[in-house]
Coordinates of C-alpha atoms in Angstrom, one line a residue:
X1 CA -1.5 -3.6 -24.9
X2 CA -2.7 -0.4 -25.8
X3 CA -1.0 1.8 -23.3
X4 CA -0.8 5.5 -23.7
X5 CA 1.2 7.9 -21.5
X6 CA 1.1 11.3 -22.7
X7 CA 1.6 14.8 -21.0
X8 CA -1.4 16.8 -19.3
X9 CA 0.4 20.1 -19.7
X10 CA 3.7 19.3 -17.1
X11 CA 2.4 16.2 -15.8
X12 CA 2.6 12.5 -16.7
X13 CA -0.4 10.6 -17.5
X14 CA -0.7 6.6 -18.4
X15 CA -4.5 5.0 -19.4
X16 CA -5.5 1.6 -21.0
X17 CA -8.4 -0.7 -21.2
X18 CA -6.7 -3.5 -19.7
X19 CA -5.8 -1.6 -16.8
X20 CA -9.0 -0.2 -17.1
X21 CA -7.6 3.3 -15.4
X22 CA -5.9 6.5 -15.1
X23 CA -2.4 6.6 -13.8
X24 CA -1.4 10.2 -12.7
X25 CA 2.3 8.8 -12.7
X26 CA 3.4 12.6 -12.0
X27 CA 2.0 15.2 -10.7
X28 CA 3.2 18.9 -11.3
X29 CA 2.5 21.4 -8.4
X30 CA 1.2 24.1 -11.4
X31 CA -0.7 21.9 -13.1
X32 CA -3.1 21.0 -9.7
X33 CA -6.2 23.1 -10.0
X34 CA -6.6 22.1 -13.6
X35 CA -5.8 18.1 -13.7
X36 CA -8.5 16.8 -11.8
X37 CA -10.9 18.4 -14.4
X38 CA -9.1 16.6 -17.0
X39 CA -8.4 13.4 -15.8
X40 CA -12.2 13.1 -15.2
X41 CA -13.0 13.9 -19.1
X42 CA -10.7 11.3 -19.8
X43 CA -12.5 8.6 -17.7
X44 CA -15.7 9.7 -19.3
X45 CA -14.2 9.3 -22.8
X46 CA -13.2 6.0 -21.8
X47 CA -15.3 4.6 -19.4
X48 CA -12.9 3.8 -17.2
X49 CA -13.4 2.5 -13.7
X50 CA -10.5 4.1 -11.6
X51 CA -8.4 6.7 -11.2
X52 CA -4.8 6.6 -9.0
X53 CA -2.7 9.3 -8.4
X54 CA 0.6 10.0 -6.7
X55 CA 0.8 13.5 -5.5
X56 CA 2.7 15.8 -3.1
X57 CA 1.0 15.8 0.4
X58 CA 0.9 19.8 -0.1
X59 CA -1.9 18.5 -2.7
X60 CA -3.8 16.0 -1.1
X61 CA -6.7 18.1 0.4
X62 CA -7.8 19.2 -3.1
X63 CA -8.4 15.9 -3.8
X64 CA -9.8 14.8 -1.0
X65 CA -12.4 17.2 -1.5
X66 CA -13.0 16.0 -5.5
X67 CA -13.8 12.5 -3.3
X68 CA -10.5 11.0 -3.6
X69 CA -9.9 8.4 -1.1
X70 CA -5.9 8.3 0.3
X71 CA -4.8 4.7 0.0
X72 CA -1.0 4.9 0.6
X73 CA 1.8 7.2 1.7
X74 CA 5.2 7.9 1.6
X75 CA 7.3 9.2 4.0
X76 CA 10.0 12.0 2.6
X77 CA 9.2 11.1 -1.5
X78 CA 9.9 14.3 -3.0
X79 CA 13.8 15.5 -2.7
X80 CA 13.9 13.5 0.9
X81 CA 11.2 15.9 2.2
X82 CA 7.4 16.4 1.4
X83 CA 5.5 12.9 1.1
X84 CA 4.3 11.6 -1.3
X85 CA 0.2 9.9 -1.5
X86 CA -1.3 7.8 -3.7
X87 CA -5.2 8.7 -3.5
X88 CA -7.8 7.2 -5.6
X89 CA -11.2 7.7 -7.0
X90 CA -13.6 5.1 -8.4
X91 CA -15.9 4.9 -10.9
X92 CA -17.7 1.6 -10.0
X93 CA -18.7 0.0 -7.1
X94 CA -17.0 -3.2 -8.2
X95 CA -14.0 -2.0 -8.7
X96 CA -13.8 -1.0 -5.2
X97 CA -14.7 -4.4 -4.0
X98 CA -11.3 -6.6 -3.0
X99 CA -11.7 -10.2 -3.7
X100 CA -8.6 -11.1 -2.1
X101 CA -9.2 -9.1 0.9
X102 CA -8.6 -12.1 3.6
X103 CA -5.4 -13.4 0.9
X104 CA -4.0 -10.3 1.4
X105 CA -4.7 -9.8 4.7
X106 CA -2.7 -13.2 5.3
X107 CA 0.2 -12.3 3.0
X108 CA 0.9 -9.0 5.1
X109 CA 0.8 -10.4 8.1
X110 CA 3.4 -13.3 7.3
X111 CA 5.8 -10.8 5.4
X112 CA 5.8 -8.2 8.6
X113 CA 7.0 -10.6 10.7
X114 CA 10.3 -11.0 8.1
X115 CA 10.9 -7.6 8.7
X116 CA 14.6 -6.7 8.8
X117 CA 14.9 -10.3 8.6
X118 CA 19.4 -11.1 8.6
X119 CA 19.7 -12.3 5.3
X120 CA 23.1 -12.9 3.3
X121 CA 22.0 -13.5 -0.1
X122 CA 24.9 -14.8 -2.6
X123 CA 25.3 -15.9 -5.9
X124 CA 26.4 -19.9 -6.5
X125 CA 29.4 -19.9 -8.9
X126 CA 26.9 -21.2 -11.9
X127 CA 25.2 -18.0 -11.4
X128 CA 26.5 -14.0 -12.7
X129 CA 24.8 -10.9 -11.7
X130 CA 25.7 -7.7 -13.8
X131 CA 23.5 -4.3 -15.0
X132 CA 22.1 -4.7 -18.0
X133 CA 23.4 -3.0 -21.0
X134 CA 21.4 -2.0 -24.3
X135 CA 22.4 -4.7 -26.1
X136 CA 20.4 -6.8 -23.5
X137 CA 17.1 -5.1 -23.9
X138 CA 16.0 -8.2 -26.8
X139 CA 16.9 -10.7 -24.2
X140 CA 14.9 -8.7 -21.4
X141 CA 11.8 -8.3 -23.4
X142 CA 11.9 -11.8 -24.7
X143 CA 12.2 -13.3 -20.5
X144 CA 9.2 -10.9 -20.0
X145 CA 6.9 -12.6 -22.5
X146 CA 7.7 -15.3 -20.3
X147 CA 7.3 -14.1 -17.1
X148 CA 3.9 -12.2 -17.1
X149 CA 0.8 -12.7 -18.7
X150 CA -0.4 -8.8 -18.5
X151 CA 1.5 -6.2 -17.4
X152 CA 0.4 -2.7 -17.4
X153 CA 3.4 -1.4 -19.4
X154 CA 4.6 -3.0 -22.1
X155 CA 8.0 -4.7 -21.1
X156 CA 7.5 -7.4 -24.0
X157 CA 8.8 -4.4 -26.4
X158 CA 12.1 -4.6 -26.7
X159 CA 12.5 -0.9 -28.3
X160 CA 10.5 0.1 -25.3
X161 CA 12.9 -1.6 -23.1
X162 CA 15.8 0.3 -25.2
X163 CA 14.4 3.5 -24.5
X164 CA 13.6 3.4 -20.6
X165 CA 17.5 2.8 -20.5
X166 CA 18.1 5.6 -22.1
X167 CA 15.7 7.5 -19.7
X168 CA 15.5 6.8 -16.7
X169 CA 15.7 3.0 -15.7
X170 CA 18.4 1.0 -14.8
X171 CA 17.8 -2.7 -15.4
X172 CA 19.8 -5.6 -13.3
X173 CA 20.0 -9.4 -14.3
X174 CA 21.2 -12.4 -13.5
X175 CA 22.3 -15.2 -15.6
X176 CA 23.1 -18.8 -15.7
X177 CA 26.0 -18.6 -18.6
X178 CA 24.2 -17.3 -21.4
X179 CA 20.6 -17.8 -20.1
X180 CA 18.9 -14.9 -18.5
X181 CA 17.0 -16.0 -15.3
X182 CA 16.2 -12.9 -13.2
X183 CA 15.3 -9.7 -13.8
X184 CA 14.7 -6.0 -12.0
X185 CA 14.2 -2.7 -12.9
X186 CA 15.1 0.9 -11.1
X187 CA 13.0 3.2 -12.2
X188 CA 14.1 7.0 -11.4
X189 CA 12.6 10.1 -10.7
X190 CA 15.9 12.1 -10.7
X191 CA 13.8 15.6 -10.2
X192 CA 12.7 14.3 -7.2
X193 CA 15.2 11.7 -5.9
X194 CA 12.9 8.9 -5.8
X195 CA 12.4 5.4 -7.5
X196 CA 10.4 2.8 -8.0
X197 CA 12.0 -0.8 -7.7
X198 CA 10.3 -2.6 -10.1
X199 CA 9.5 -5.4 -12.8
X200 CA 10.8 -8.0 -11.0
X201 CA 10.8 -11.6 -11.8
X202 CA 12.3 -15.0 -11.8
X203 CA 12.4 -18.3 -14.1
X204 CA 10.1 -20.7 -12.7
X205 CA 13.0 -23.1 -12.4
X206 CA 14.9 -20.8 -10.2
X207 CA 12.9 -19.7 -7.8
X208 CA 13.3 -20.1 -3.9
X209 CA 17.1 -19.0 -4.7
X210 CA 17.0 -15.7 -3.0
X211 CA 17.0 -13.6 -6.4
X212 CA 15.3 -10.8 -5.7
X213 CA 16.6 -9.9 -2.4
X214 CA 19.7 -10.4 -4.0
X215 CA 18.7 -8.3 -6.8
X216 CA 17.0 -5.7 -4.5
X217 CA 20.8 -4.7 -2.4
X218 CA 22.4 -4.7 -5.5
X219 CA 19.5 -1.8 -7.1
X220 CA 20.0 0.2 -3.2
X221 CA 23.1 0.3 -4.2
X222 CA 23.4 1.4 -7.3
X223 CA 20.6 4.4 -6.4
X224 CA 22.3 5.4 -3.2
X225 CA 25.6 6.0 -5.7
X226 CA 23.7 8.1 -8.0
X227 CA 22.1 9.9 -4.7
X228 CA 18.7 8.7 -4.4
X229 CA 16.8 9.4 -0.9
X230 CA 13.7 7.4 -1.0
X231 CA 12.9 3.9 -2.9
X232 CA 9.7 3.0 -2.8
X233 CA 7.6 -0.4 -4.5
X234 CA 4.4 -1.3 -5.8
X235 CA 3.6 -5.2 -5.1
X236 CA 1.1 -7.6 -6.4
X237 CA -0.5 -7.4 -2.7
X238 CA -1.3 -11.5 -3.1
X239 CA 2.5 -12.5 -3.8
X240 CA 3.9 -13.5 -0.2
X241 CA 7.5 -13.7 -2.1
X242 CA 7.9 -10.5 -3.0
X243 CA 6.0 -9.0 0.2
X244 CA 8.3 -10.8 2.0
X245 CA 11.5 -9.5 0.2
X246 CA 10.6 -5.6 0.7
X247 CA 9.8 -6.4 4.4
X248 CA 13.0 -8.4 4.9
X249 CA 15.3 -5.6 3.3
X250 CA 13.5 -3.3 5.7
X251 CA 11.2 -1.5 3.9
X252 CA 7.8 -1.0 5.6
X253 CA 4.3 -0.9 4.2
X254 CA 2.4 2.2 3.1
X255 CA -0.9 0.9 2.1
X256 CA -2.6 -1.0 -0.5
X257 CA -3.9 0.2 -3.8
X258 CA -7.3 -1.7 -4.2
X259 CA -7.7 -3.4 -7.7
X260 CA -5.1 -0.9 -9.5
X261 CA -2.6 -3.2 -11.4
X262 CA -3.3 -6.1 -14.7
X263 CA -0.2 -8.1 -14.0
X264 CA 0.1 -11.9 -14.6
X265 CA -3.9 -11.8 -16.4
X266 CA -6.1 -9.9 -13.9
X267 CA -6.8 -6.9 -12.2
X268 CA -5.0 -7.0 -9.2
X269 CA -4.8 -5.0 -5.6
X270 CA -1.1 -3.8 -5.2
X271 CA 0.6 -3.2 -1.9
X272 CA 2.9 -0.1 -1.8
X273 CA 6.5 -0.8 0.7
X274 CA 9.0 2.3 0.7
X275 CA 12.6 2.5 2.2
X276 CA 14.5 5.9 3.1
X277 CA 17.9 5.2 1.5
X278 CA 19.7 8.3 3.6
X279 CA 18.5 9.1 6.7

């Protein structure tokens, strides 16, 4: 995959082909009269078909009025105060058109009902959760190759694996001996006390186990040590399993990001769930 992220003077950009996009991944407050300019030359460039971006709410009218459309937000994002949106602008008309509108549709319904569902999610003695460590990241990048056809970052690298580590990310796993079978990822914006819980994903052969709700406490609390105030997650919007997990550890749906994500070999819509971890 060749997926760039560069800096648009303070903020944080990612574009591909196969995502076929623009990712404003963050937005800095000086840099908002300018970006929208910019990220437009790079669609031409590029020929891109979409643009998301996740802002401060403070920015969202300037948006808005370069015909940005709002399709989720978050409660308290930045530093436990100011929301966060995602808003989106579109660049063909088939891009805006959701396939899986009635799939989706179906998916949210079921997981809203599981909301705060009481669930006491342990580990069989076969089984042994720990964080991963950087020795781990081969192993991690290897079960992804696995796991996912596409994905719009590229997790199959181990060195890039290595390096989020040393960032930002916090990776969690669970094994069976010396077999790695699940996997998550905590993604932190430590300036502004968020993260995203991320790259989830199970061997075929041990799904329907509870993993990633399991998983998912763990990562809460791990982020609520290291004082995090708001987790937020982007899911494939057709996946009732992991719908179903963010709804049952009581996170509550934002809104859906239409055709935004290629993850497991197509373009897909992505629903957005958050969770304030102090109130």
């Amino acid at each position: 995959m060749n997926n760039i992220t560069n800096k648009i003077s303070k903020s944080t950009i990612q574009h591909d082909k196969e995502n076929n996009r623009i990712y404003l991944m963050k937005m800095h407050k000086d840099d908002a009269y300018d970006i929208i300019d910019t990220l437009e030359e790079i669609v031409r460039e590029n020929k891109y078909t979409k643009i998301i971006a996740k802002i401060p709410f403070s920015s969202k009218l300037l948006f808005l009025k370069q015909g940005y459309s709002v399709e989720a937000i978050v409660p308290k994002f930045y530093k436990g105060r100011e929301d966060g949106v995602f808003v989106a602008k579109y660049f063909s008309i088939d891009r805006l058109k959701d396939k899986d509108k009635e799939i989706i549709k179906n998916v949210l319904n079921e997981s809203i009902k599981k909301n705060n569902e009481k669930n006491l999610c342990t580990l069989s003695k076969e089984f042994n959760y720990r964080k991963a460590e950087e020795e781990d990241a081969e192993a991690i990048a290897e079960f992804y190759k696995r796991i996912f056809e596409t994905y719009p970052f590229p997790i199959y690298n181990p060195q890039y694996i290595l390096k989020t580590m040393r960032d930002n990310v916090v990776y969690f796993t669970i094994w069976n001996g010396d077999r790695l079978i699940a996997v998550s990822s905590s993604e932190m914006d430590i300036d502004n006390l968020n993260v995203e819980m991320t790259d989830f994903g199970t061997l075929s052969e041990y799904r329907r186990k509870g993993f990633a709700v399991y998983l998912l406490g763990k990562m809460e609390e791990e982020m609520i040590s290291r004082g995090i105030k708001t987790a937020y997650s982007i899911a494939r919007a057709v996946s009732y399993g992991m719908n179903t997990t963010f709804s049952k550890k009581g996170y509550t749906f934002a809104g859906t990001l239409i055709n935004n994500t290629n993850i497991s070999g197509r373009i897909e819509s992505m629903n957005v769930w958050y969770k304030e971890l102090f109130k």
